[in-house]
Amino acid sequence: MKEIKLDLGNSSYSVFIGPLGELNFAGKVAVVTNPKVAGLHFKTLLSKIKAPEVYAISVPDGEEYKNLSSVENILEQCFTSKLDRKSTIISFGGGVISDMAGFAASIYERGIGYVGVPTTLLAAVDASVGGKTGVNNKFGKNLIGSFYQPSAVYIDTSFLTTLDSREIAAGMAEAIKMAVMFDEGFFNKLAKKSLSYDEIIAKCVSLKADVVSQDEKEAGLRAVLNYGHTFAHVIECEGGYSTHLHGEAVAIGMVMANTLACELGLLSADEAQKIKNALEAYNLPTSYKIKDTNAFYEAFFHDKKSMGGNIKFILTNGKIGSHIIKGDISKDVVIKVLSKFY
């Protein structure tokens, strides 16, 4: 069992990577999951939980259901089960479940216990760690939410064995994102497919733990973790959150961000091609057809990093393993880049 600690003062906690052990709770527990995950793995999780009472709360599967209506459903079932402030919500699923369960825990009776047990690669390498919770609405992705840290995260890679190839690829997009921004050596190993899932997860969690420990609420450095996401969130919104998996949209978003970096002279075509090749090696999409470049551009202003009419883009700076936050790019330059995907 590998333990990685996030140093956040009173909100510090550990991420455990390895076979799931016994989970002990003094109060009631509500497990938030979806029908697919419950059908495959709920009995396994239930056998590990030791608590006075355990309840299952199921929400529909899919990014299109990551909304306030689903969170209200979770809260209603928590009230029906008479959870109190000594109770705990466990998120048991992928990134959608992690975001919604964490958000529900943060607002139920002004905050109760929250534990993450991710069952997808994307949730394991990214979504379950760091305390970002929330839901989507018609204006964009994750625009309603809170920073709320779990008390612990347990990553058991045996849950990943039932994932299909598309879900695995979506998780690898987030791993590649992390490597491109922070660690060229890690990127090279991912490109060569020379690492196990345990190794990939441990490295991603370590990198993210370091970032979040320095900048819990995204005042600066943590924004770098959104590389590719400014573009990806528009792609997801345009598709009604049902056309692309989050990781697939992020892969396309990284290619778009790299195209912008090349246009600005921050990245060479060769480096951009290396990243594109790595994404395609995991069968991730790297192309997208923008229907209206101006509408796509205007959608950027719903991005949480945009302030005072200024869009901040996360870009690769010079080479793989480096990053820069650019907030002074003219509309003409951005439209020129978007036109290459028109």
Short mmCIF file of N, CA and C in Angstrom, two decimals, residues 63 66 99 132-137 140-145 233 241 246 304:
data_model
loop_
_atom_site.label_atom_id
_atom_site.label_comp_id
_atom_site.label_asym_id
_atom_site.label_seq_id
_atom_site.Cartn_x
_atom_site.Cartn_y
_atom_site.Cartn_z
N GLU A 63 -21.83 12.31 -17.95
CA GLU A 63 -21.55 13.72 -17.70
C GLU A 63 -22.79 14.59 -17.85
N LYS A 66 -24.50 15.40 -14.65
CA LYS A 66 -23.73 16.10 -13.61
C LYS A 66 -24.30 17.51 -13.46
N ASP A 99 -17.10 14.41 -8.34
CA ASP A 99 -17.44 15.84 -8.27
C ASP A 99 -18.77 16.08 -7.59
N LYS A 132 -11.63 19.57 -5.63
CA LYS A 132 -12.53 20.32 -6.52
C LYS A 132 -13.83 19.53 -6.67
N THR A 133 -14.94 20.16 -6.34
CA THR A 133 -16.23 19.51 -6.47
C THR A 133 -17.17 20.44 -7.24
N GLY A 134 -18.22 19.87 -7.84
CA GLY A 134 -19.16 20.75 -8.52
C GLY A 134 -19.95 20.08 -9.63
N VAL A 135 -20.75 20.89 -10.30
CA VAL A 135 -21.62 20.41 -11.37
C VAL A 135 -21.60 21.39 -12.54
N ASN A 136 -22.15 20.93 -13.67
CA ASN A 136 -22.23 21.73 -14.88
C ASN A 136 -23.60 22.41 -14.97
N ASN A 137 -23.70 23.42 -15.82
CA ASN A 137 -25.00 23.98 -16.19
C ASN A 137 -24.94 24.42 -17.65
N GLY A 140 -21.73 26.31 -18.82
CA GLY A 140 -20.42 25.70 -18.90
C GLY A 140 -20.19 24.62 -17.86
N LYS A 141 -18.96 24.15 -17.81
CA LYS A 141 -18.59 23.00 -16.98
C LYS A 141 -18.04 23.43 -15.63
N ASN A 142 -18.53 22.79 -14.59
CA ASN A 142 -18.03 22.99 -13.22
C ASN A 142 -18.14 24.44 -12.75
N LEU A 143 -19.15 25.14 -13.22
CA LEU A 143 -19.31 26.55 -12.84
C LEU A 143 -20.01 26.71 -11.50
N ILE A 144 -20.59 25.63 -10.99
CA ILE A 144 -21.22 25.64 -9.67
C ILE A 144 -20.50 24.60 -8.82
N GLY A 145 -19.90 25.01 -7.72
CA GLY A 145 -19.18 24.03 -6.92
C GLY A 145 -18.44 24.65 -5.76
N HIS A 233 -13.62 22.38 -22.24
CA HIS A 233 -14.91 22.67 -21.63
C HIS A 233 -15.91 23.21 -22.66
N TYR A 241 -22.47 17.64 -23.25
CA TYR A 241 -21.81 16.76 -22.28
C TYR A 241 -22.06 15.27 -22.56
N HIS A 246 -14.80 13.32 -20.91
CA HIS A 246 -14.01 14.47 -20.48
C HIS A 246 -12.56 14.36 -20.97
N LYS A 304 -13.68 29.67 -15.61
CA LYS A 304 -13.47 30.25 -14.28
C LYS A 304 -12.16 31.02 -14.17
#
